[in-house]
Short mmCIF file of C-alpha atoms and ligand atoms in Angstrom, two decimals:
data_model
loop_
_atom_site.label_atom_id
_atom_site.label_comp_id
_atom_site.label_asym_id
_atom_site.label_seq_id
_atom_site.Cartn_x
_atom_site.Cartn_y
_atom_site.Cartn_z
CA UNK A 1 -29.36 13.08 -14.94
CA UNK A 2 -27.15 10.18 -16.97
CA UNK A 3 -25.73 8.35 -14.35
CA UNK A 4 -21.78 9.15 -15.60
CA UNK A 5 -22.69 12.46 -14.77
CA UNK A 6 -22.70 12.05 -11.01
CA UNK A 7 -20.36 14.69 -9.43
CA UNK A 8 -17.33 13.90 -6.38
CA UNK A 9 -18.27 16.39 -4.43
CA UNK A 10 -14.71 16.90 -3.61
CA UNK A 11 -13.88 17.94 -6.58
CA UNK A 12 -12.34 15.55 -9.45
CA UNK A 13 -8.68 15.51 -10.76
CA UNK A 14 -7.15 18.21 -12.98
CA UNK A 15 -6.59 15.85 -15.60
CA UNK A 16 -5.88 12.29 -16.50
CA UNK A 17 -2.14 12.30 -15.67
CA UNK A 18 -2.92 14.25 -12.22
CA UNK A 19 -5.36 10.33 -11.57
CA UNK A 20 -2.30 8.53 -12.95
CA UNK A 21 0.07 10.01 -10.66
CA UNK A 22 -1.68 10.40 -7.26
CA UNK A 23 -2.73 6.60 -7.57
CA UNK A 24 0.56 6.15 -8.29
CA UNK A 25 1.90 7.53 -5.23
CA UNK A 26 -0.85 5.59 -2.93
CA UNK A 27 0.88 2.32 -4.27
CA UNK A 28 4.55 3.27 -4.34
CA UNK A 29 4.96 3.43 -0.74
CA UNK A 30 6.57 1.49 1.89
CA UNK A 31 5.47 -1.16 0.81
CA UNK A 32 7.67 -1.42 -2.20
CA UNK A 33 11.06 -0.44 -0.37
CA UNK A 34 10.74 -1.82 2.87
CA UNK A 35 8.32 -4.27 3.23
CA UNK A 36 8.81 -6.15 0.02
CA UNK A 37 12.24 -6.68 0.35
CA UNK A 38 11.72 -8.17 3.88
CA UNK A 39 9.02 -10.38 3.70
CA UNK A 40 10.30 -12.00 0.62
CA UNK A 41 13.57 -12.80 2.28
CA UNK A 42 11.14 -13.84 5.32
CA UNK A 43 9.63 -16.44 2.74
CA UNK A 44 12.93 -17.78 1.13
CA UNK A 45 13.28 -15.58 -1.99
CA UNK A 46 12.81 -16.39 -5.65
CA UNK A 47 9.53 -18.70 -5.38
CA UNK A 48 7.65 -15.87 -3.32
CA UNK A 49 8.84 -13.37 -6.13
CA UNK A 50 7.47 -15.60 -8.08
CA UNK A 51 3.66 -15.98 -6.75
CA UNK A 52 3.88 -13.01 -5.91
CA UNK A 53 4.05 -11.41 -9.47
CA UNK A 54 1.02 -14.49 -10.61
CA UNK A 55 -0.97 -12.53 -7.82
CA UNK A 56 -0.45 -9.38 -8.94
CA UNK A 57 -1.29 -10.43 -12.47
CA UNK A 58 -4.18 -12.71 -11.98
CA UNK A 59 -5.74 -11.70 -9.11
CA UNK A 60 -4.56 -8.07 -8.27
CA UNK A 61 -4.61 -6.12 -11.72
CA UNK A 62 -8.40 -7.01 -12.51
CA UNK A 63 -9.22 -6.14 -9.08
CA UNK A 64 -7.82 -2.71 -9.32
CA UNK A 65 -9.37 -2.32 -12.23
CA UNK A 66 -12.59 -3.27 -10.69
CA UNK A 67 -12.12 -0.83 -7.64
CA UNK A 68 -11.18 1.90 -9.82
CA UNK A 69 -14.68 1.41 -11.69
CA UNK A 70 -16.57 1.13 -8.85
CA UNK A 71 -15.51 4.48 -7.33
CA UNK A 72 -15.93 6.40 -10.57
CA UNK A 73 -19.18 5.37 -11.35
CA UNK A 74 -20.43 5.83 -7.54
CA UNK A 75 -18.72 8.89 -7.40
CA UNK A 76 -18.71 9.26 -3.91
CA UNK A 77 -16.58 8.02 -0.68
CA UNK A 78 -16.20 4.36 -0.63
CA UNK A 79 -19.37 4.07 1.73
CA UNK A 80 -21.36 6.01 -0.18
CA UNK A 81 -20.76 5.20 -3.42
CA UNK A 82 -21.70 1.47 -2.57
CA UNK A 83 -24.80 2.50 -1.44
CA UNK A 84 -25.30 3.80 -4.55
CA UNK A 85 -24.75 1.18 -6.52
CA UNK A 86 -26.16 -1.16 -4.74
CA UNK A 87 -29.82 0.84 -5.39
CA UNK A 88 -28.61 1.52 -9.10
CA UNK A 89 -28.28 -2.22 -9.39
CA UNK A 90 -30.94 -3.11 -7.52
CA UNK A 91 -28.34 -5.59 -5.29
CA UNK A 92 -28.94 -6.96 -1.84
CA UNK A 93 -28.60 -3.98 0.81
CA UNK A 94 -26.11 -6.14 2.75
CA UNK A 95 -23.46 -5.18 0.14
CA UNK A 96 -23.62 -1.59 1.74
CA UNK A 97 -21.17 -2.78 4.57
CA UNK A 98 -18.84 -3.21 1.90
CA UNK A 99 -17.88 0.10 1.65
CA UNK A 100 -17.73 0.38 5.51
CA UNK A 101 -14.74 -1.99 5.59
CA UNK A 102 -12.85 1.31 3.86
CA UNK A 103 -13.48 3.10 7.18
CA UNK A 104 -11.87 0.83 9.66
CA UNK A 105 -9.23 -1.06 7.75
CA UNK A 106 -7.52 2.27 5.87
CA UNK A 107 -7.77 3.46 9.47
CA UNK A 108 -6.19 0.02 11.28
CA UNK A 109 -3.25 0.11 8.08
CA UNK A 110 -2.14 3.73 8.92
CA UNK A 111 -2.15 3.44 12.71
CA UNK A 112 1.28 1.38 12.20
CA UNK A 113 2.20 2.58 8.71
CA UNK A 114 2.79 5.79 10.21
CA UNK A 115 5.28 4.55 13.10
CA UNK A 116 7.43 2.44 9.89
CA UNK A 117 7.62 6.22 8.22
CA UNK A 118 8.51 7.91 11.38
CA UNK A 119 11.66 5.79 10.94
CA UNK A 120 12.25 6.87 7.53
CA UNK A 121 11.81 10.55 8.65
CA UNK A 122 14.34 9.68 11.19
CA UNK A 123 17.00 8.34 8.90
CA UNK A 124 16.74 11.28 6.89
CA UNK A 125 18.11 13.22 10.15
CA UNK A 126 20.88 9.93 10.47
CA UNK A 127 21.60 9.96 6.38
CA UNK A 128 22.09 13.80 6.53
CA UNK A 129 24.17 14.16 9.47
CA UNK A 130 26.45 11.57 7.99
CA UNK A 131 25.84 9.07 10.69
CA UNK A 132 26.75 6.05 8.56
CA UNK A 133 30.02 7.18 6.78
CA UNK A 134 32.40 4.52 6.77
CA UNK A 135 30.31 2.05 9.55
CA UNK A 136 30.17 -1.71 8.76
CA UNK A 137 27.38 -4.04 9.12
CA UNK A 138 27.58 -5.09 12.31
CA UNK A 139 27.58 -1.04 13.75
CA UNK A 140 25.01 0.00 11.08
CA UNK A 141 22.49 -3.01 12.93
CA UNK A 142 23.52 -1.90 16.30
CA UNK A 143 22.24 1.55 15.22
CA UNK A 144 18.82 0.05 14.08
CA UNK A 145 18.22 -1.88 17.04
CA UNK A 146 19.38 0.67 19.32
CA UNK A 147 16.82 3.22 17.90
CA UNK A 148 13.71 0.86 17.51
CA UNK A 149 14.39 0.28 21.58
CA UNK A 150 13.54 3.69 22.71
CA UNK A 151 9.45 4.19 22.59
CA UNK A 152 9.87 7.53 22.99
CA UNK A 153 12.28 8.21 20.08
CA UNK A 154 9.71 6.19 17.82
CA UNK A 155 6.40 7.98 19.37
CA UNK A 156 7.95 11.22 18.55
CA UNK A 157 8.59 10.63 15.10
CA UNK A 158 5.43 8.96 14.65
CA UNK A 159 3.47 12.09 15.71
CA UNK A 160 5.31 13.87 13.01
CA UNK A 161 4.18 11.27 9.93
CA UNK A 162 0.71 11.81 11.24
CA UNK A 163 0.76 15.39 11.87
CA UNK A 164 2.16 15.77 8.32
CA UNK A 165 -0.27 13.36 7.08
CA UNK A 166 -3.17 15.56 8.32
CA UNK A 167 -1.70 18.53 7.22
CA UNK A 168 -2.07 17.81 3.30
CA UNK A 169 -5.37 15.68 3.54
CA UNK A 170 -6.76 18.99 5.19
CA UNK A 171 -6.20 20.97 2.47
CA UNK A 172 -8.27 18.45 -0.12
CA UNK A 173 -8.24 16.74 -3.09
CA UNK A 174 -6.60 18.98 -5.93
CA UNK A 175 -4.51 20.97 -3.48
CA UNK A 176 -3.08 18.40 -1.29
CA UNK A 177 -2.93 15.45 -2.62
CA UNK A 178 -1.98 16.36 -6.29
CA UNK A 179 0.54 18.15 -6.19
CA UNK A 180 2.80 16.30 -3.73
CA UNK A 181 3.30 13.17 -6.39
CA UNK A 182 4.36 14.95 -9.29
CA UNK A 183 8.20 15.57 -8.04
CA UNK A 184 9.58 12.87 -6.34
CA UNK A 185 8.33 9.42 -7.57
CA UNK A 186 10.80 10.35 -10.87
CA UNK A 187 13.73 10.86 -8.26
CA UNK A 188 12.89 8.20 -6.25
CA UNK A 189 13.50 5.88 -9.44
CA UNK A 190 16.25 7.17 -10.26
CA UNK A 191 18.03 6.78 -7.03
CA UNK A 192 16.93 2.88 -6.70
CA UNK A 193 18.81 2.40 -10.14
CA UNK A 194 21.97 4.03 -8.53
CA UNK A 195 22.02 2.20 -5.95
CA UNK A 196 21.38 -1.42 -8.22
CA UNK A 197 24.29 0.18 -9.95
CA UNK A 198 25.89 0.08 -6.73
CA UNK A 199 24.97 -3.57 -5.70
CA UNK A 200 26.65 -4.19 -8.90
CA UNK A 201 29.98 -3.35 -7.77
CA UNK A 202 29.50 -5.35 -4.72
CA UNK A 203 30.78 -8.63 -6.00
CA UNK A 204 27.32 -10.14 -4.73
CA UNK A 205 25.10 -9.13 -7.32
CA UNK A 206 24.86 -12.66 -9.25
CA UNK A 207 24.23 -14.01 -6.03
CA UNK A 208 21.56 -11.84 -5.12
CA UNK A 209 20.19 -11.69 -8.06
CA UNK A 210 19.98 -15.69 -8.05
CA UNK A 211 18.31 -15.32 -4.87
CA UNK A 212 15.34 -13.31 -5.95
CA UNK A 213 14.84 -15.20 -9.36
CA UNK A 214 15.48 -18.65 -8.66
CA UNK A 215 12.64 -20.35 -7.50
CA UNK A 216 12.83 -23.17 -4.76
CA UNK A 217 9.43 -24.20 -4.31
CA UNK A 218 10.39 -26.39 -1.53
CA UNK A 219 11.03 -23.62 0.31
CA UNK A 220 7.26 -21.88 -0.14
CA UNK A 221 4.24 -22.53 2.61
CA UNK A 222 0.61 -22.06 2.58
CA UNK A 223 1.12 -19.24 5.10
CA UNK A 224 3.98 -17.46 2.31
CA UNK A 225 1.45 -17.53 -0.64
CA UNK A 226 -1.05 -15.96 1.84
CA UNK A 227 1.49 -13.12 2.37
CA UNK A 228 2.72 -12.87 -1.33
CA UNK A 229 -1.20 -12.31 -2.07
CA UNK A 230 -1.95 -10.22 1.18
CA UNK A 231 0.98 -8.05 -0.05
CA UNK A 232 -0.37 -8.28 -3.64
CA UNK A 233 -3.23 -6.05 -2.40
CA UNK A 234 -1.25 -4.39 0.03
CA UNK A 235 1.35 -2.20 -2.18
CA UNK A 236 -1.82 -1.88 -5.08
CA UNK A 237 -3.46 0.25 -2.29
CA UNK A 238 -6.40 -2.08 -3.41
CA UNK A 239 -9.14 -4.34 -1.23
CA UNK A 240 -10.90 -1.55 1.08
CA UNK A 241 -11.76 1.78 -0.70
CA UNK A 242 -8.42 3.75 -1.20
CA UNK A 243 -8.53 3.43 -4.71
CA UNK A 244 -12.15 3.71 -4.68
CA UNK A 245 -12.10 7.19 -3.14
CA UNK A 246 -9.14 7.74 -5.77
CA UNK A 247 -11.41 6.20 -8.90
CA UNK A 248 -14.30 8.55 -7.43
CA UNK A 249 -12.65 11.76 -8.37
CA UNK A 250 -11.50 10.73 -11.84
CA UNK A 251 -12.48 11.85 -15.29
CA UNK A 252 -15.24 10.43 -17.17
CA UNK A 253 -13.34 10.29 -19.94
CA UNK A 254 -10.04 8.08 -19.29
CA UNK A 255 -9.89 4.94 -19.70
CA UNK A 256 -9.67 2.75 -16.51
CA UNK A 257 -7.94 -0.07 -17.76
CA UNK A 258 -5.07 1.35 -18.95
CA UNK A 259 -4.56 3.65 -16.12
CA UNK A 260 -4.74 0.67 -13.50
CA UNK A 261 -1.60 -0.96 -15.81
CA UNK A 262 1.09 2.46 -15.84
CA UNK A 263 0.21 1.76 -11.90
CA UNK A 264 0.90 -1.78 -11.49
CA UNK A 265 3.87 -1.52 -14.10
CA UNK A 266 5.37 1.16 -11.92
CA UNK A 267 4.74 -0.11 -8.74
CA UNK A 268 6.12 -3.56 -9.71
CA UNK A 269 9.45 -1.94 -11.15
CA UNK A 270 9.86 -0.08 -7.76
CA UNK A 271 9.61 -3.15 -5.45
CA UNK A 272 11.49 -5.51 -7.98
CA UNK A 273 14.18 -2.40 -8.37
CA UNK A 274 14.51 -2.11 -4.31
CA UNK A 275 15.25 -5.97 -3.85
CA UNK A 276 17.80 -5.65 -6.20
CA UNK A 277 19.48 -2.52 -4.69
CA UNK A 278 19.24 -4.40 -1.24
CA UNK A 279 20.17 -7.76 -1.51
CA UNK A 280 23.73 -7.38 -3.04
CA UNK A 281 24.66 -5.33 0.47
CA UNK A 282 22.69 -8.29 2.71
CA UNK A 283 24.92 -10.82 0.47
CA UNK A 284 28.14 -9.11 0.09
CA UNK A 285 28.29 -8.33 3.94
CA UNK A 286 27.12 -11.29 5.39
CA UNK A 287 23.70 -10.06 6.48
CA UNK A 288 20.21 -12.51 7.02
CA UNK A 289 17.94 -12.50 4.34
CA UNK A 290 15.20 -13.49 6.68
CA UNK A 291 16.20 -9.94 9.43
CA UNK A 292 12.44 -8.90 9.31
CA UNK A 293 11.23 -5.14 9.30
CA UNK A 294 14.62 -3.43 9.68
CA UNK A 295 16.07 -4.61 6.98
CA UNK A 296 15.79 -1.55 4.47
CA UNK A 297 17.30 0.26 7.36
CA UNK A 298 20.04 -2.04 8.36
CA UNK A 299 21.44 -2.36 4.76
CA UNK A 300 21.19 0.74 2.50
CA UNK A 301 22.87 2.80 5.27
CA UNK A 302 26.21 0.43 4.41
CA UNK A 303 26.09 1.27 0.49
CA UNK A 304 25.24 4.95 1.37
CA UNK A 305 28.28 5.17 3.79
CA UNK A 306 30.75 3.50 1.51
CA UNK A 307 29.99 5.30 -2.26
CA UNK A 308 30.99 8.25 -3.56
CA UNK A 309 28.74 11.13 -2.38
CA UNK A 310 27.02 8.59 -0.18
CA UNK A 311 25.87 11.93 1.95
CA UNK A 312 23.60 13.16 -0.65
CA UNK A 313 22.28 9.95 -1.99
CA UNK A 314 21.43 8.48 1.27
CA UNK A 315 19.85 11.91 2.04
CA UNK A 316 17.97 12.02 -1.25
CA UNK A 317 17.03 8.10 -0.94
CA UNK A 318 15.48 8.65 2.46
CA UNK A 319 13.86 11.91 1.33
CA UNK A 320 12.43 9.96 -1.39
CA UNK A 321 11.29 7.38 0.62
CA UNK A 322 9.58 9.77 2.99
CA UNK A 323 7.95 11.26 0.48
CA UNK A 324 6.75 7.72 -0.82
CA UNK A 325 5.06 6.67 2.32
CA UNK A 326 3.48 10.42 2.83
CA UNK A 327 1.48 10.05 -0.70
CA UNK A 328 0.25 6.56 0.76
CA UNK A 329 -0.61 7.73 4.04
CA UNK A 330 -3.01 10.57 2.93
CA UNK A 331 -4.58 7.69 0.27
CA UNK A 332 -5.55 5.23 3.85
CA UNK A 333 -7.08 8.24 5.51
CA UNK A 334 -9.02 10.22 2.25
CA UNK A 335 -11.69 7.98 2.27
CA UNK A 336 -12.80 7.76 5.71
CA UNK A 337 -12.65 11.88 5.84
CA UNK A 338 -14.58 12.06 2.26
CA UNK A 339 -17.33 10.03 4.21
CA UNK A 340 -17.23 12.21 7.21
CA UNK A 341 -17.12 14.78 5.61
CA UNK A 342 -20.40 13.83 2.95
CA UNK A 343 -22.13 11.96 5.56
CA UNK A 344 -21.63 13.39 8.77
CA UNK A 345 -21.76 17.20 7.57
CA UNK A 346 -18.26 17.38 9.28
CA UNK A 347 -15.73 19.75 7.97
CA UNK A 348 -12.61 18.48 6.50
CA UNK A 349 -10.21 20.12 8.71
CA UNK A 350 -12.63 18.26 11.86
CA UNK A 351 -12.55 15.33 10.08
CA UNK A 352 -8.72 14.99 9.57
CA UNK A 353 -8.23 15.97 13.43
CA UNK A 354 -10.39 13.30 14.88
CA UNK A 355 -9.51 10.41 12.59
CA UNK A 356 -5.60 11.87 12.68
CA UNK A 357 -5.51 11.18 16.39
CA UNK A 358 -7.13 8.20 16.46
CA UNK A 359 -4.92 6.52 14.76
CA UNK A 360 -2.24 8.45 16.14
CA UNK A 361 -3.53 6.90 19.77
CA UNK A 362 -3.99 3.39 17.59
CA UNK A 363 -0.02 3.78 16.35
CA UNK A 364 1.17 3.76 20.39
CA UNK A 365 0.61 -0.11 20.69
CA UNK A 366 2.66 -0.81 17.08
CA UNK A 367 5.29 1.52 18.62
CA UNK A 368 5.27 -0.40 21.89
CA UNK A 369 5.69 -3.72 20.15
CA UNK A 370 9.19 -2.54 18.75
CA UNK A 371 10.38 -2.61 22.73
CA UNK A 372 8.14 -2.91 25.48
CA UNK A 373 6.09 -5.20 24.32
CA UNK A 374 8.12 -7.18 21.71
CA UNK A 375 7.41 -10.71 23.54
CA UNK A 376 3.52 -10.22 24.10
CA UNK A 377 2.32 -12.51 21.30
CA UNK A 378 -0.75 -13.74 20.37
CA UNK A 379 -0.18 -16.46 17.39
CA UNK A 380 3.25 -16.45 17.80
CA UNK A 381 3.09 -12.32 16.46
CA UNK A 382 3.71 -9.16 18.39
CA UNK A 383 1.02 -6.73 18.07
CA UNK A 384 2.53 -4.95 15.25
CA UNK A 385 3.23 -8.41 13.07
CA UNK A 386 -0.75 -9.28 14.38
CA UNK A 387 -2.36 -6.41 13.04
CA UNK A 388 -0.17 -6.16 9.99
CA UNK A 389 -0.72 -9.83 9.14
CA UNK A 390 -4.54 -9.38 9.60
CA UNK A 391 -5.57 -6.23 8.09
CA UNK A 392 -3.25 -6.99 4.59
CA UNK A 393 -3.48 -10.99 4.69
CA UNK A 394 -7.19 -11.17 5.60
CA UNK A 395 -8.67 -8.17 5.41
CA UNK A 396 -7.75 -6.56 1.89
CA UNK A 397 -7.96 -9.71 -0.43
CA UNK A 398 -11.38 -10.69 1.40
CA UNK A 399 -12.09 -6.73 0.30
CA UNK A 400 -11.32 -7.46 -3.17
CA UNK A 401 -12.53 -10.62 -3.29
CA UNK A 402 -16.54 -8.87 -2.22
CA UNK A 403 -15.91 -6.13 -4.76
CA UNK A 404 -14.70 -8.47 -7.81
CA UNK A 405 -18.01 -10.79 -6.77
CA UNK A 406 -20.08 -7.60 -6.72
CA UNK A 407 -19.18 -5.87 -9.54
CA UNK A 408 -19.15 -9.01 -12.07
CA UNK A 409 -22.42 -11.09 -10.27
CA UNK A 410 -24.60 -8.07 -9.06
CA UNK A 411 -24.30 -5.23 -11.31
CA UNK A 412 -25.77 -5.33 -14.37
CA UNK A 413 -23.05 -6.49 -17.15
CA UNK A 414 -24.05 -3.40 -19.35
CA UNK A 415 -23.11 -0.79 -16.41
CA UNK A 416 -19.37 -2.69 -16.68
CA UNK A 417 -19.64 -2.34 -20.27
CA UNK A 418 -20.55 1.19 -19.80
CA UNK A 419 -17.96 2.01 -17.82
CA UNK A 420 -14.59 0.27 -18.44
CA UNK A 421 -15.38 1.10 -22.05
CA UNK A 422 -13.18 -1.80 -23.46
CA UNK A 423 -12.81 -3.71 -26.54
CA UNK A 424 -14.88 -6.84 -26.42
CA UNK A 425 -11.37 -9.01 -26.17
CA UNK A 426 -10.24 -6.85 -23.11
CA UNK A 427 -13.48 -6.63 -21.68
CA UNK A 428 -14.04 -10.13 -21.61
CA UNK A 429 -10.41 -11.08 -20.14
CA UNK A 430 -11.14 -8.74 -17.54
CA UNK A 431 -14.65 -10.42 -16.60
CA UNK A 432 -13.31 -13.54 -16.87
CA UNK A 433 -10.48 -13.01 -14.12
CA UNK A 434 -12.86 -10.70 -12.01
CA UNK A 435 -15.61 -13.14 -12.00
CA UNK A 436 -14.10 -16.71 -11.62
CA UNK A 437 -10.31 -16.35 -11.20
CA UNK A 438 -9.77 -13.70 -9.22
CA UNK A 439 -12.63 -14.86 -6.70
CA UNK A 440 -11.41 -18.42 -6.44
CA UNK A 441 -7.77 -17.82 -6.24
CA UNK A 442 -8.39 -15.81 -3.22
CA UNK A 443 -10.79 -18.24 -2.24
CA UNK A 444 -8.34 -20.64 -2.32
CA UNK A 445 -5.31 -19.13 -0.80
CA UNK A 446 -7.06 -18.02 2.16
CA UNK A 447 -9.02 -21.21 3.05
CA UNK A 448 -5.52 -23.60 2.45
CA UNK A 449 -3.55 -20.45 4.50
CA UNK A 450 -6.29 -21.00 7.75
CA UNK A 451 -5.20 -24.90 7.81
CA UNK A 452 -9.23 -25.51 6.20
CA UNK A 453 -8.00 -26.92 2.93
CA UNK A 454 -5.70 -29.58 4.26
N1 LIG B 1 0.40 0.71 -1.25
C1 LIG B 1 1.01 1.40 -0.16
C2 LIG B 1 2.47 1.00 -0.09
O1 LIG B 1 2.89 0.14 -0.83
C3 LIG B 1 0.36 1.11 1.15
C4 LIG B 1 -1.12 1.31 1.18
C5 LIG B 1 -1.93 0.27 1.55
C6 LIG B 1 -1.67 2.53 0.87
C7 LIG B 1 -3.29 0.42 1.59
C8 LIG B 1 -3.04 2.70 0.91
C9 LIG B 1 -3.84 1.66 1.26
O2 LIG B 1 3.20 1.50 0.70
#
């Protein structure tokens, strides 16, 4: 048996496009809409934007490439297919634990990604219901805040994301997770550039638009180029084994490379296209830049009740959104089930029930920290800012960083060759970025982030 040969045993994508589109819709997620747009205004704008889109190019584009490659040709779940690999290459057995990392951090990532789209699901209930028709700023914040301080309103609609969540992992690769993307990432588009079109008409779009593309460097720290990298990783779904799982049921035949750049082309448009739809309404009514996680949610809801058929879009929008953060949150949890499920002889539906509540139980302490337990901090964060700062900060570029020194120091260059199947040109900018600049930057970042560099 050739080693391309090797089998998912969860079956593989339909086709190409069917890869394309469900990796697509792990990266276009919350993080695009609302987490983008708030931690850039957290780190003073255009600058961030700016190292941001260097990480993304540099570091996080040959590193998806990279974790693409490594799940196709292990063709199993994340801890598996290291294991692989690492006797295929004949590389140090310590690298196994690698793939392990895919287990607890896709797991850590959903427990509070779930509560951030239980508030999406409940603002398609607010946008419906025509809740913010004709409100101004001030009542449209009151409304936030007001909702983010009952536990109980946010635990409920966090048990629906994760019940919904389970419900299409359960039913597997082809049948759950394909067919979701197809629809709604085209609408979801479509609706960000009507609502740019609104920001537009605000009178603060030159403003705004100064704000996210002029660069003050003064105004960037070692701890904002951690987060413009951490989130780098973060909305590329890349650094612990989502993608992996993802690469591991694609078709020998298409070609890696340009499959990881439709992603990263799309999933930079969305996040680029959402700070422009938001930042008119934060300019034009007054709003802070720097408001933190609400902000999607205290400034959309003021366009949406002031256009034209404002009902419908903001319905659609948060639909849209919903539907965003649903094809991400089956991507965190695939690849702990796929191991389960390989490893453990568990059944899928078992699988997705025990890992489902887990992080359901996991997602009580994020919820908490909205209210409760807003002032217990540890480093100056709440437990929600903690975990979120650790698991994309820390834990997904030092991820990438092991796989990009794996795959370019311990496998054998002609099993890369083999598999990206580039030109000689490509292949060579990609090795040269995976091996030295990718690694390094990271390297770097992190160390001067901790306080170790100076
Ligand atoms: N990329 C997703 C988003 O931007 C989040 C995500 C992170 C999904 C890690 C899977 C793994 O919303």
């Amino acid at each position: 048996m050739t080693i391309a040969k090797r089998e998912s045993i969860h079956g593989q994508w339909s086709s190409r496009l069917a890869f394309v589109l469900a990796a697509t819709g792990a990266a276009v997620g919350l993080g695009n809409i609302w987490k983008f747009p708030y931690i850039l205004g957290q780190n003073g704008g255009g600058a961030f934007v700016m190292v941001y889109l260097a990480c993304i190019l540099l570091v996080a584009t040959p590193i998806l490439i990279t974790e693409i490659m490594l799940g196709r040709r292990g063709r199993r779940s994340p801890v598996n297919a290291m294991a692989e690999l690492v006797r295929e290459e004949r590389a140090p057995p310590a690298w196994r634990y690698l793939g392990w990392m895919s287990v607890v951090t896709g797991f850590l990532i959903l427990s509070y990604y779930s509560v951030i789209m239980g508030w999406a699901i409940a603002y398609v209930k607010q946008a419906a219901t025509g809740s913010f028709t004709g409100l101004d700023g001030a009542s449209i914040k009151g409304m936030f805040e007001s909702f983010v301080a009952s536990p109980m309103e946010l635990l409920f609609w966090h048990t629906v994301s994760i019940v919904i969540t389970m419900l299409v992992v359960a039913r597997g690769v082809r049948a759950g997770l394909e067919s979701f993307t197809t629809l709604f990432m085209p609408l979801l588009f479509v609706i960000l550039l009507l609502l740019v079109g609104y920001g537009m008409s605000t009178g603060a779009f030159g403003q705004a638009l100064g704000f996210l593309f002029a660069p003050d460097f003064s105004k960037l720290t070692a701890t904002s180029i951690v987060v413009a990298l951490g989130h780098a990783f973060f909305t590329l779904s890349i650094g612990f084994g989502t993608i992996m799982a993802y690469g591991s049921y694609m078709p020998e035949r298409a070609s890696i490379a340009s499959t990881a750049l439709f992603i990263v082309a799309a999933d930079t448009a969305v996040s680029l296209l959402a700070a422009m739809a938001i930042y008119p309404v934060v300019f034009a009514h007054g709003l802070e830049p720097g408001a933190g996680p609400g902000l999607v949610f205290q400034t959309l809801p003021i366009a949406f009740g002031q256009m034209p058929l404002g009902l419908m879009f903001g319905t659609l929008f948060f639909v849209a959104l919903v539907l965003a953060a649903w094809t991400s949150s089956i991507s965190m949890i695939e690849p702990v089930v796929a191991y389960f499920v390989e490893s453990r002889g568990w059944t899928r539906g078992r699988a997705v029930v025990v890992l489902g509540f887990a992080a359901w139980a996991l997602g009580i302490l994020t919820v908490l920290s909205f209210n409760h337990w807003a002032e217990i901090r540890l480093f100056g964060k709440n437990f929600f800012e903690l975990l979120d700062f650790v698991t994309s900060n820390i834990m997904l570029p030092f991820g990438g960083l092991m796989m990009a020194v794996f795959a370019t120091w311990f496998m054998r260059r002609s099993s890369t060759v083999e598999e990206l199947g580039l030109s000689n040109a490509a292949y060579t900018l990609w090795r040269v970025l995976t091996r030295y600049v990718a690694p390094l930057g990271i390297l770097v970042v992190l160390l001067n982030g901790l306080g170790l560099l100076g």
